[in-house]
mmCIF file of C-alpha atoms in Angstrom:
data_model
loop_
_atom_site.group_PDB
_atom_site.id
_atom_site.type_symbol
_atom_site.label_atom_id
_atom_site.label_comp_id
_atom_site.label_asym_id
_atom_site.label_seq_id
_atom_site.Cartn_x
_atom_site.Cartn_y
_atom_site.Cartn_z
ATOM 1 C CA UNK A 24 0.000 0.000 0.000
ATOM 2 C CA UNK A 25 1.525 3.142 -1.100
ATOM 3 C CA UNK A 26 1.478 6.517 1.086
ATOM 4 C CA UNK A 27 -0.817 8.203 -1.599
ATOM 5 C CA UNK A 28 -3.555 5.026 -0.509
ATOM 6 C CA UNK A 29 -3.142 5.570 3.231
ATOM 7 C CA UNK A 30 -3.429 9.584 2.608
ATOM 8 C CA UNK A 31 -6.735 9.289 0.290
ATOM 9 C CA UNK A 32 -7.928 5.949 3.155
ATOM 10 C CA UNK A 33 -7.527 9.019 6.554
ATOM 11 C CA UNK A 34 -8.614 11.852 4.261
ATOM 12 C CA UNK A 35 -12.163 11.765 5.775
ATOM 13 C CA UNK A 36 -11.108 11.873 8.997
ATOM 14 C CA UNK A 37 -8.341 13.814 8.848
ATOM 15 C CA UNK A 38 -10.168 16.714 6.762
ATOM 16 C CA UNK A 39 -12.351 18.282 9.801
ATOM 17 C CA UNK A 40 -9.184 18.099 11.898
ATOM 18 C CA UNK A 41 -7.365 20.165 9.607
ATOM 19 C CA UNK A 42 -10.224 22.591 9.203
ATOM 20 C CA UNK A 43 -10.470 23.239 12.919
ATOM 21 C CA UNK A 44 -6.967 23.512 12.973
ATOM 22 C CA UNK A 45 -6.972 26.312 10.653
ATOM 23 C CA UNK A 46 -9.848 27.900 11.924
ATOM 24 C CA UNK A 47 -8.982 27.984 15.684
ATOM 25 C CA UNK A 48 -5.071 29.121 14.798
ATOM 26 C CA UNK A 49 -6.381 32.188 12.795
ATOM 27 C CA UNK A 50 -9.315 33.058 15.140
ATOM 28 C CA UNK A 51 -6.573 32.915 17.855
ATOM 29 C CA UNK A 52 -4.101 34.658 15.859
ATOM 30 C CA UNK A 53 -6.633 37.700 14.914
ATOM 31 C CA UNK A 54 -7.461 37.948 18.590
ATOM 32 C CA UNK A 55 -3.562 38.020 19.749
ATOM 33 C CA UNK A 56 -3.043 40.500 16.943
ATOM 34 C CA UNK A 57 -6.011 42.929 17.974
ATOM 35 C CA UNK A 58 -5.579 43.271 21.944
ATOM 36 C CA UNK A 59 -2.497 44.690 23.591
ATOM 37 C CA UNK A 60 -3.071 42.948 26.767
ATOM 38 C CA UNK A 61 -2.083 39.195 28.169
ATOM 39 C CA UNK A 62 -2.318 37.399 31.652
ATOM 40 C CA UNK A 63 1.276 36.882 30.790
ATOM 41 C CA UNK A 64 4.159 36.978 27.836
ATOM 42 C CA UNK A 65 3.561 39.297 25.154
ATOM 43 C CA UNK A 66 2.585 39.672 21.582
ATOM 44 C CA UNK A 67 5.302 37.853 19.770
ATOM 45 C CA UNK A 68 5.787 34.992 22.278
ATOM 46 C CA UNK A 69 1.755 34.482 21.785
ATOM 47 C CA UNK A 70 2.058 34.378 17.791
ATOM 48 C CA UNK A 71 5.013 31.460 18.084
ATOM 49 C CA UNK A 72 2.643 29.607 20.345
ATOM 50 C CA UNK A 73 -0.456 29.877 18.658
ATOM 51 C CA UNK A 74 1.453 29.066 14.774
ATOM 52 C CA UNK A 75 3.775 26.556 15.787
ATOM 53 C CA UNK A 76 2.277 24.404 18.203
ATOM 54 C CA UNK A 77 -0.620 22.914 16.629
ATOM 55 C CA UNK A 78 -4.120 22.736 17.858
ATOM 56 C CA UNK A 79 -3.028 22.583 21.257
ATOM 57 C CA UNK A 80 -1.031 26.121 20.675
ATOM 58 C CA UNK A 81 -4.807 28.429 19.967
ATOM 59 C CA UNK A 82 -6.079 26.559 22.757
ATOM 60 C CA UNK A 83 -3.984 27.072 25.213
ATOM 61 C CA UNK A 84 -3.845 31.223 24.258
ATOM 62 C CA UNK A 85 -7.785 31.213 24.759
ATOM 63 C CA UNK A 86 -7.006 29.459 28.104
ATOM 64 C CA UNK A 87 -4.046 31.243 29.844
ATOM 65 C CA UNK A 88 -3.047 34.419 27.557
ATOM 66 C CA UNK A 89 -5.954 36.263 27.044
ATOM 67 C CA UNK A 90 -6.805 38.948 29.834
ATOM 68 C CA UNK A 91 -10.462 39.209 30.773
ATOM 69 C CA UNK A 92 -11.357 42.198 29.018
#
């Protein structure tokens, strides 16, 4: 079984996990790039986090970074 079998075989479920992936890193993204204030760290550490470290990255911003405005 080639890798192009096993890619088109997961593509169903790996789809929606890709499209909240997106989703959630941009929404996180537009909100670290719109407010000036964090619980902690600062703008650029935020963007690193929420780019780099997949799904788990947006999630934990919305968790810990944002302040309660």
């Amino acid at each position: 079984m080639s890798s192009l079998e096993v890619f088109r075989e997961y593509l169903p479920f790996l789809a929606p996990l890709i499209i909240l992936q997106i989703v959630l890193a941009l929404t996180a993204l537009v909100h670290v790039l719109k407010h000036p204030r964090y619980r902690f760290g600062n703008k650029i550490m935020w963007i690193i986090i929420v780019l780099f470290i997949h799904i788990i990255g947006p999630v934990v911003y919305f968790v810990f970074g944002r302040s309660e405005d």
